[in-house]
PDB file of C-alpha atoms in Angstrom:
ATOM      1  CA  MET A   1       0.041   0.050  -0.091  1.00 55.00           C
ATOM      2  CA  ILE A   2       2.862   2.428   0.989  1.00 52.00           C
ATOM      3  CA  LYS A   3       4.608   1.576  -2.301  1.00 52.00           C
ATOM      4  CA  LYS A   4       1.625   2.195  -4.416  1.00 48.00           C
ATOM      5  CA  TYR A   5       1.065   5.495  -2.663  1.00 42.00           C
ATOM      6  CA  LEU A   6       4.646   6.663  -3.180  1.00 42.00           C
ATOM      7  CA  LYS A   7       4.409   5.651  -6.729  1.00 48.00           C
ATOM      8  CA  ILE A   8       1.044   7.819  -7.240  1.00 41.00           C
ATOM      9  CA  LYS A   9       2.667  10.795  -5.566  1.00 44.00           C
ATOM     10  CA  GLN A  10       5.787  10.389  -7.710  1.00 47.00           C
ATOM     11  CA  GLU A  11       3.637  10.096 -10.733  1.00 46.00           C
ATOM     12  CA  TYR A  12       1.759  13.397  -9.676  1.00 47.00           C
ATOM     13  CA  THR A  13       5.018  15.182  -8.847  1.00 69.00           C
ATOM     14  CA  ASP A  14       6.295  14.436 -12.279  1.00 70.00           C
ATOM     15  CA  ALA A  15       2.888  15.379 -14.117  1.00 73.00           C
ATOM     16  CA  ALA A  16       3.105  18.650 -12.156  1.00 73.00           C
ATOM     17  CA  LYS A  17       6.672  19.402 -13.056  1.00 76.00           C
ATOM     18  CA  ALA A  18       5.701  18.640 -16.996  1.00 79.00           C
ATOM     19  CA  ARG A  19       2.682  21.011 -16.898  1.00 82.00           C
ATOM     20  CA  GLY A  20       4.719  23.473 -15.086  1.00 83.00           C
ATOM     21  CA  ALA A  21       7.359  23.391 -17.866  1.00 83.00           C
ATOM     22  CA  ARG A  22       4.718  23.821 -20.750  1.00 87.00           C
ATOM     23  CA  GLN A  23       2.974  26.537 -18.787  1.00 87.00           C
ATOM     24  CA  LEU A  24       6.428  28.428 -18.468  1.00 87.00           C
ATOM     25  CA  ILE A  25       6.787  28.101 -22.252  1.00 89.00           C
ATOM     26  CA  ARG A  26       3.335  29.699 -22.640  1.00 90.00           C
ATOM     27  CA  LEU A  27       3.899  32.411 -20.132  1.00 88.00           C
ATOM     28  CA  GLU A  28       7.049  33.288 -21.969  1.00 90.00           C
ATOM     29  CA  VAL A  29       5.195  33.662 -25.153  1.00 90.00           C
ATOM     30  CA  MET A  30       2.623  35.807 -23.713  1.00 90.00           C
ATOM     31  CA  ILE A  31       4.993  38.201 -21.799  1.00 91.00           C
ATOM     32  CA  ASP A  32       7.039  38.562 -25.109  1.00 90.00           C
ATOM     33  CA  VAL A  33       3.834  39.423 -26.748  1.00 91.00           C
ATOM     34  CA  LEU A  34       2.916  42.080 -24.260  1.00 90.00           C
ATOM     35  CA  PHE A  35       6.288  43.660 -24.258  1.00 91.00           C
ATOM     36  CA  ALA A  36       6.285  43.868 -28.006  1.00 90.00           C
ATOM     37  CA  LEU A  37       2.904  45.704 -27.743  1.00 89.00           C
ATOM     38  CA  MET A  38       4.432  48.129 -25.255  1.00 89.00           C
ATOM     39  CA  ILE A  39       7.206  49.171 -27.412  1.00 87.00           C
ATOM     40  CA  TYR A  40       4.500  49.504 -30.237  1.00 87.00           C
ATOM     41  CA  LYS A  41       2.541  51.715 -27.996  1.00 84.00           C
ATOM     42  CA  LEU A  42       5.583  53.809 -27.346  1.00 82.00           C
ATOM     43  CA  PHE A  43       6.082  54.212 -31.041  1.00 80.00           C
ATOM     44  CA  THR A  44       2.697  55.754 -31.361  1.00 78.00           C
ATOM     45  CA  PHE A  45       3.899  58.770 -29.128  1.00 73.00           C
ATOM     46  CA  MET A  46       5.488  60.150 -32.117  1.00 71.00           C
ATOM     47  CA  PRO A  47       3.608  63.160 -33.480  1.00 65.00           C
ATOM     48  CA  ASN A  48       0.540  62.224 -35.470  1.00 59.00           C
ATOM     49  CA  PRO A  49      -1.553  64.755 -37.640  1.00 65.00           C
ATOM     50  CA  ASP A  50      -4.674  63.179 -36.844  1.00 53.00           C
ATOM     51  CA  VAL A  51      -4.334  63.043 -32.995  1.00 51.00           C
ATOM     52  CA  ASP A  52      -2.151  66.328 -32.603  1.00 55.00           C
ATOM     53  CA  GLY A  53      -4.119  68.249 -35.315  1.00 57.00           C
ATOM     54  CA  PHE A  54      -1.383  69.770 -37.577  1.00 56.00           C
ATOM     55  CA  GLY A  55      -1.198  69.944 -41.335  1.00 59.00           C
ATOM     56  CA  ARG A  56       1.649  69.968 -44.076  1.00 62.00           C
ATOM     57  CA  ASP A  57       2.659  73.546 -43.067  1.00 63.00           C
ATOM     58  CA  GLU A  58       3.211  72.744 -39.430  1.00 62.00           C
ATOM     59  CA  LEU A  59       4.995  69.568 -40.207  1.00 62.00           C
ATOM     60  CA  TYR A  60       8.560  70.478 -39.831  1.00 59.00           C
ATOM     61  CA  LYS A  61       7.879  72.712 -36.675  1.00 61.00           C
ATOM     62  CA  VAL A  62       6.047  69.935 -34.942  1.00 57.00           C
ATOM     63  CA  LEU A  63       8.784  67.341 -35.870  1.00 60.00           C
ATOM     64  CA  THR A  64      11.599  69.715 -34.673  1.00 64.00           C
ATOM     65  CA  GLU A  65       9.775  70.850 -31.590  1.00 60.00           C
ATOM     66  CA  SER A  66       8.508  67.552 -30.150  1.00 62.00           C
ATOM     67  CA  TYR A  67      11.565  66.941 -28.152  1.00 64.00           C
ATOM     68  CA  LEU A  68       9.370  65.995 -25.213  1.00 70.00           C
ATOM     69  CA  ASN A  69       7.685  63.298 -27.090  1.00 70.00           C
ATOM     70  CA  TYR A  70      11.229  61.766 -28.308  1.00 74.00           C
ATOM     71  CA  THR A  71      12.446  62.167 -24.645  1.00 75.00           C
ATOM     72  CA  VAL A  72       9.572  60.310 -23.375  1.00 75.00           C
ATOM     73  CA  ILE A  73       9.755  57.508 -26.052  1.00 79.00           C
ATOM     74  CA  PHE A  74      13.666  57.087 -25.398  1.00 82.00           C
ATOM     75  CA  ILE A  75      13.422  56.802 -21.755  1.00 81.00           C
ATOM     76  CA  GLY A  76      10.354  54.383 -22.061  1.00 82.00           C
ATOM     77  CA  LEU A  77      11.899  52.441 -24.412  1.00 86.00           C
ATOM     78  CA  VAL A  78      14.981  51.918 -22.228  1.00 86.00           C
ATOM     79  CA  LEU A  79      13.161  50.975 -19.181  1.00 85.00           C
ATOM     80  CA  VAL A  80      11.143  48.534 -21.081  1.00 87.00           C
ATOM     81  CA  ILE A  81      13.938  46.850 -22.663  1.00 89.00           C
ATOM     82  CA  ILE A  82      15.698  46.565 -19.251  1.00 88.00           C
ATOM     83  CA  TYR A  83      12.620  45.076 -17.738  1.00 90.00           C
ATOM     84  CA  TRP A  84      12.402  42.608 -20.520  1.00 90.00           C
ATOM     85  CA  GLY A  85      16.032  41.611 -20.205  1.00 89.00           C
ATOM     86  CA  MET A  86      15.491  41.196 -16.625  1.00 89.00           C
ATOM     87  CA  ASN A  87      12.398  38.839 -17.331  1.00 90.00           C
ATOM     88  CA  ASN A  88      14.219  36.840 -19.801  1.00 89.00           C
ATOM     89  CA  LEU A  89      17.260  36.404 -17.459  1.00 88.00           C
ATOM     90  CA  GLN A  90      14.887  35.151 -14.756  1.00 90.00           C
ATOM     91  CA  PHE A  91      12.966  32.920 -17.030  1.00 90.00           C
ATOM     92  CA  GLY A  92      16.413  31.478 -18.371  1.00 87.00           C
ATOM     93  CA  ASN A  93      17.032  30.152 -14.995  1.00 89.00           C
ATOM     94  CA  LEU A  94      13.606  28.487 -14.245  1.00 90.00           C
ATOM     95  CA  ASP A  95      12.519  24.781 -14.881  1.00 90.00           C
ATOM     96  CA  ARG A  96       9.007  25.642 -14.741  1.00 90.00           C
ATOM     97  CA  THR A  97       6.287  27.831 -13.317  1.00 91.00           C
ATOM     98  CA  ASP A  98       3.025  27.459 -11.414  1.00 90.00           C
ATOM     99  CA  GLY A  99      -0.078  29.498 -10.819  1.00 88.00           C
ATOM    100  CA  LYS A 100       1.212  31.891  -8.156  1.00 92.00           C
ATOM    101  CA  HIS A 101       4.420  32.645  -9.874  1.00 92.00           C
ATOM    102  CA  ALA A 102       2.667  33.219 -13.309  1.00 92.00           C
ATOM    103  CA  THR A 103       0.367  35.496 -11.516  1.00 93.00           C
ATOM    104  CA  LEU A 104       3.144  37.448 -10.011  1.00 94.00           C
ATOM    105  CA  SER A 105       4.819  37.639 -13.542  1.00 93.00           C
ATOM    106  CA  ILE A 106       1.776  38.870 -15.063  1.00 93.00           C
ATOM    107  CA  LEU A 107       1.162  41.494 -12.618  1.00 94.00           C
ATOM    108  CA  GLN A 108       4.694  42.846 -13.147  1.00 94.00           C
ATOM    109  CA  VAL A 109       3.910  43.155 -16.877  1.00 92.00           C
ATOM    110  CA  PHE A 110       0.594  44.782 -16.146  1.00 93.00           C
ATOM    111  CA  SER A 111       2.220  47.278 -13.922  1.00 94.00           C
ATOM    112  CA  LEU A 112       4.514  48.039 -16.791  1.00 92.00           C
ATOM    113  CA  MET A 113       1.482  48.651 -19.107  1.00 91.00           C
ATOM    114  CA  LEU A 114      -0.107  50.956 -16.359  1.00 93.00           C
ATOM    115  CA  TYR A 115       3.517  52.904 -16.637  1.00 91.00           C
ATOM    116  CA  ILE A 116       2.998  53.184 -20.558  1.00 89.00           C
ATOM    117  CA  TYR A 117      -0.582  54.393 -19.827  1.00 89.00           C
ATOM    118  CA  PHE A 118       0.724  57.200 -17.717  1.00 90.00           C
ATOM    119  CA  VAL A 119       3.304  58.006 -19.851  1.00 86.00           C
ATOM    120  CA  ARG A 120       0.693  58.696 -22.631  1.00 81.00           C
ATOM    121  CA  LEU A 121      -1.259  60.958 -20.517  1.00 85.00           C
ATOM    122  CA  ASP A 122       1.977  62.595 -19.369  1.00 82.00           C
ATOM    123  CA  ALA A 123       2.874  63.519 -22.928  1.00 74.00           C
ATOM    124  CA  GLN A 124      -0.866  64.975 -23.386  1.00 75.00           C
ATOM    125  CA  PHE A 125      -0.969  66.801 -19.858  1.00 80.00           C
ATOM    126  CA  GLU A 126       2.819  68.009 -19.427  1.00 75.00           C
ATOM    127  CA  GLY A 127       3.836  68.982 -16.089  1.00 79.00           C
ATOM    128  CA  GLU A 128       1.203  67.159 -13.824  1.00 88.00           C
ATOM    129  CA  ILE A 129       3.144  66.009 -10.833  1.00 92.00           C
ATOM    130  CA  PHE A 130       0.925  63.120  -9.971  1.00 92.00           C
ATOM    131  CA  LEU A 131       1.192  61.533 -13.474  1.00 92.00           C
ATOM    132  CA  MET A 132       4.800  61.689 -13.249  1.00 92.00           C
ATOM    133  CA  GLN A 133       4.535  60.094  -9.660  1.00 94.00           C
ATOM    134  CA  LEU A 134       2.126  57.272 -10.920  1.00 94.00           C
ATOM    135  CA  GLN A 135       4.781  56.489 -13.596  1.00 93.00           C
ATOM    136  CA  SER A 136       7.500  56.039 -11.090  1.00 94.00           C
ATOM    137  CA  THR A 137       5.157  54.157  -8.759  1.00 95.00           C
ATOM    138  CA  PHE A 138       4.109  51.550 -11.223  1.00 95.00           C
ATOM    139  CA  LEU A 139       7.584  51.127 -12.428  1.00 93.00           C
ATOM    140  CA  ALA A 140       8.707  50.492  -8.780  1.00 95.00           C
ATOM    141  CA  LEU A 141       5.852  47.999  -8.521  1.00 95.00           C
ATOM    142  CA  ALA A 142       7.045  46.166 -11.565  1.00 94.00           C
ATOM    143  CA  GLY A 143      10.337  45.793 -10.316  1.00 93.00           C
ATOM    144  CA  PHE A 144       9.454  44.788  -6.600  1.00 95.00           C
ATOM    145  CA  LEU A 145       7.042  42.111  -8.164  1.00 95.00           C
ATOM    146  CA  SER A 146       9.893  40.868 -10.286  1.00 93.00           C
ATOM    147  CA  VAL A 147      12.060  40.453  -7.070  1.00 94.00           C
ATOM    148  CA  ALA A 148       8.945  38.741  -5.343  1.00 95.00           C
ATOM    149  CA  SER A 149       8.585  36.322  -8.385  1.00 94.00           C
ATOM    150  CA  TRP A 150      12.212  35.597  -8.143  1.00 94.00           C
ATOM    151  CA  HIS A 151      11.986  34.956  -4.468  1.00 93.00           C
ATOM    152  CA  TYR A 152       8.821  32.645  -4.991  1.00 94.00           C
ATOM    153  CA  ALA A 153      10.629  30.527  -7.671  1.00 93.00           C
ATOM    154  CA  ILE A 154      13.573  29.891  -5.259  1.00 93.00           C
ATOM    155  CA  LYS A 155      11.511  29.095  -2.312  1.00 92.00           C
ATOM    156  CA  ASN A 156       9.051  26.622  -4.239  1.00 91.00           C
ATOM    157  CA  GLY A 157      11.698  24.906  -6.226  1.00 88.00           C
ATOM    158  CA  LEU A 158      10.852  26.411  -9.741  1.00 90.00           C
ATOM    159  CA  VAL A 159      14.531  27.038 -10.476  1.00 90.00           C
ATOM    160  CA  SER A 160      16.710  24.811 -12.478  1.00 87.00           C
ATOM    161  CA  GLU A 161      19.800  22.997 -10.896  1.00 85.00           C
ATOM    162  CA  ASP A 162      22.026  25.124 -13.423  1.00 83.00           C
ATOM    163  CA  PRO A 163      22.476  28.612 -11.135  1.00 84.00           C
ATOM    164  CA  THR A 164      24.807  28.212  -8.133  1.00 86.00           C
ATOM    165  CA  GLU A 165      23.614  29.593  -4.611  1.00 87.00           C
ATOM    166  CA  LEU A 166      25.870  32.683  -5.447  1.00 87.00           C
ATOM    167  CA  GLU A 167      24.075  33.310  -8.864  1.00 86.00           C
ATOM    168  CA  LYS A 168      20.630  33.259  -7.203  1.00 87.00           C
ATOM    169  CA  GLU A 169      21.679  35.696  -4.455  1.00 88.00           C
ATOM    170  CA  LYS A 170      23.152  38.058  -7.173  1.00 88.00           C
ATOM    171  CA  MET A 171      19.916  37.866  -9.072  1.00 89.00           C
ATOM    172  CA  TYR A 172      18.494  39.801  -6.217  1.00 90.00           C
ATOM    173  CA  ILE A 173      20.943  42.519  -6.833  1.00 90.00           C
ATOM    174  CA  LYS A 174      20.400  42.595 -10.439  1.00 89.00           C
ATOM    175  CA  LEU A 175      16.791  43.213 -10.114  1.00 91.00           C
ATOM    176  CA  LEU A 176      16.831  46.025  -7.689  1.00 91.00           C
ATOM    177  CA  PRO A 177      18.345  49.073  -9.502  1.00 91.00           C
ATOM    178  CA  GLU A 178      15.314  49.722 -11.400  1.00 90.00           C
ATOM    179  CA  PRO A 179      12.889  49.962  -8.712  1.00 93.00           C
ATOM    180  CA  ILE A 180      15.168  51.753  -6.511  1.00 94.00           C
ATOM    181  CA  VAL A 181      15.648  54.494  -8.926  1.00 94.00           C
ATOM    182  CA  SER A 182      11.815  54.469  -9.370  1.00 94.00           C
ATOM    183  CA  VAL A 183      11.310  55.163  -5.953  1.00 95.00           C
ATOM    184  CA  LEU A 184      13.976  58.030  -5.897  1.00 95.00           C
ATOM    185  CA  THR A 185      12.541  59.693  -8.928  1.00 94.00           C
ATOM    186  CA  PHE A 186       9.076  59.852  -7.030  1.00 94.00           C
ATOM    187  CA  PRO A 187      10.021  63.142  -5.009  1.00 95.00           C
ATOM    188  CA  LEU A 188      11.707  64.659  -7.924  1.00 94.00           C
ATOM    189  CA  ALA A 189       8.472  65.089  -9.852  1.00 92.00           C
ATOM    190  CA  TYR A 190       7.776  68.181  -7.195  1.00 93.00           C
ATOM    191  CA  PHE A 191      10.449  70.069  -8.892  1.00 92.00           C
ATOM    192  CA  GLY A 192       9.311  69.655 -12.809  1.00 89.00           C
ATOM    193  CA  PRO A 193       9.534  67.438 -15.462  1.00 86.00           C
ATOM    194  CA  LEU A 194      13.001  68.447 -16.150  1.00 85.00           C
ATOM    195  CA  ALA A 195      14.340  67.280 -12.715  1.00 91.00           C
ATOM    196  CA  TRP A 196      12.066  64.115 -12.747  1.00 90.00           C
ATOM    197  CA  THR A 197      13.494  63.045 -16.184  1.00 86.00           C
ATOM    198  CA  LEU A 198      17.200  63.807 -15.399  1.00 88.00           C
ATOM    199  CA  GLY A 199      16.479  61.694 -12.212  1.00 91.00           C
ATOM    200  CA  TRP A 200      16.495  58.622 -14.188  1.00 89.00           C
ATOM    201  CA  LEU A 201      20.012  58.926 -15.065  1.00 89.00           C
ATOM    202  CA  LEU A 202      20.475  57.562 -11.508  1.00 91.00           C
ATOM    203  CA  LEU A 203      20.139  54.199 -13.124  1.00 89.00           C
ATOM    204  CA  ILE A 204      23.809  54.698 -14.072  1.00 90.00           C
ATOM    205  CA  PRO A 205      25.614  55.095 -10.621  1.00 93.00           C
ATOM    206  CA  VAL A 206      22.902  52.873  -8.975  1.00 91.00           C
ATOM    207  CA  GLY A 207      23.400  50.190 -11.619  1.00 88.00           C
ATOM    208  CA  TYR A 208      27.368  50.644 -11.080  1.00 89.00           C
ATOM    209  CA  LEU A 209      26.638  50.198  -7.234  1.00 90.00           C
ATOM    210  CA  SER A 210      24.846  46.746  -8.256  1.00 88.00           C
ATOM    211  CA  LYS A 211      27.813  45.440 -10.038  1.00 86.00           C
ATOM    212  CA  VAL A 212      30.226  46.574  -7.380  1.00 86.00           C
ATOM    213  CA  VAL A 213      28.013  44.615  -4.852  1.00 85.00           C
ATOM    214  CA  GLN A 214      27.845  41.478  -7.015  1.00 81.00           C
ATOM    215  CA  LYS A 215      31.698  41.484  -7.266  1.00 82.00           C
ATOM    216  CA  ARG A 216      32.216  41.624  -3.580  1.00 80.00           C
ATOM    217  CA  MET A 217      29.818  38.861  -2.913  1.00 77.00           C
ATOM    218  CA  LYS A 218      31.792  36.986  -5.405  1.00 69.00           C
ATOM    219  CA  GLY A 219      34.988  37.637  -3.600  1.00 67.00           C
ATOM    220  CA  ARG A 220      33.578  36.722  -0.361  1.00 65.00           C
ATOM    221  CA  LYS A 221      32.159  33.313  -1.633  1.00 60.00           C
ATOM    222  CA  ASN A 222      35.850  32.656  -2.965  1.00 54.00           C
TER     223      ASN A 222
END
């Protein structure tokens, strides 16, 4: 009886792992599609005569003076690509997913989509403090959800056997710069769009500090 029970339990475990592996593939495809849609949405922020109401005579002026749109597109594109890269890095170390992990991953992408939505509003209503703060909030939320999904994956055995314990710990450090900078930009919105926009340059020193911490972690392990 005990052997039969253990056999059934093992078969269930193997089946659950196989389902989780297939679910991971579907989750990756869906998330890639959503990231592609976000990049396309950013492209639509370019000046559009049907939306912005300009004609042939104003074309050159609009294209040369729409620097705010170009800045918004550039920052949004950089951040979306960074989050996509971090998502790929995480998923590349997973064997499978489950319902809770998939939910955390989808919520992360949904937070990024809300960020894009408020980017659109910010382009239309320039200088609104609460719109800039909402962008910072949802980018921070997306980043911390990414950390939470990685933590959940480790604790629930979803990570493959390939990454070492050090690599698992370093992943936390790799995921933190973007949400940290998002939090830091929140109060900068009170100083205006320029200060808030320049605040995203903090990604450079914060990212550098992240790499320094990772190197020190490696040195201590050795």
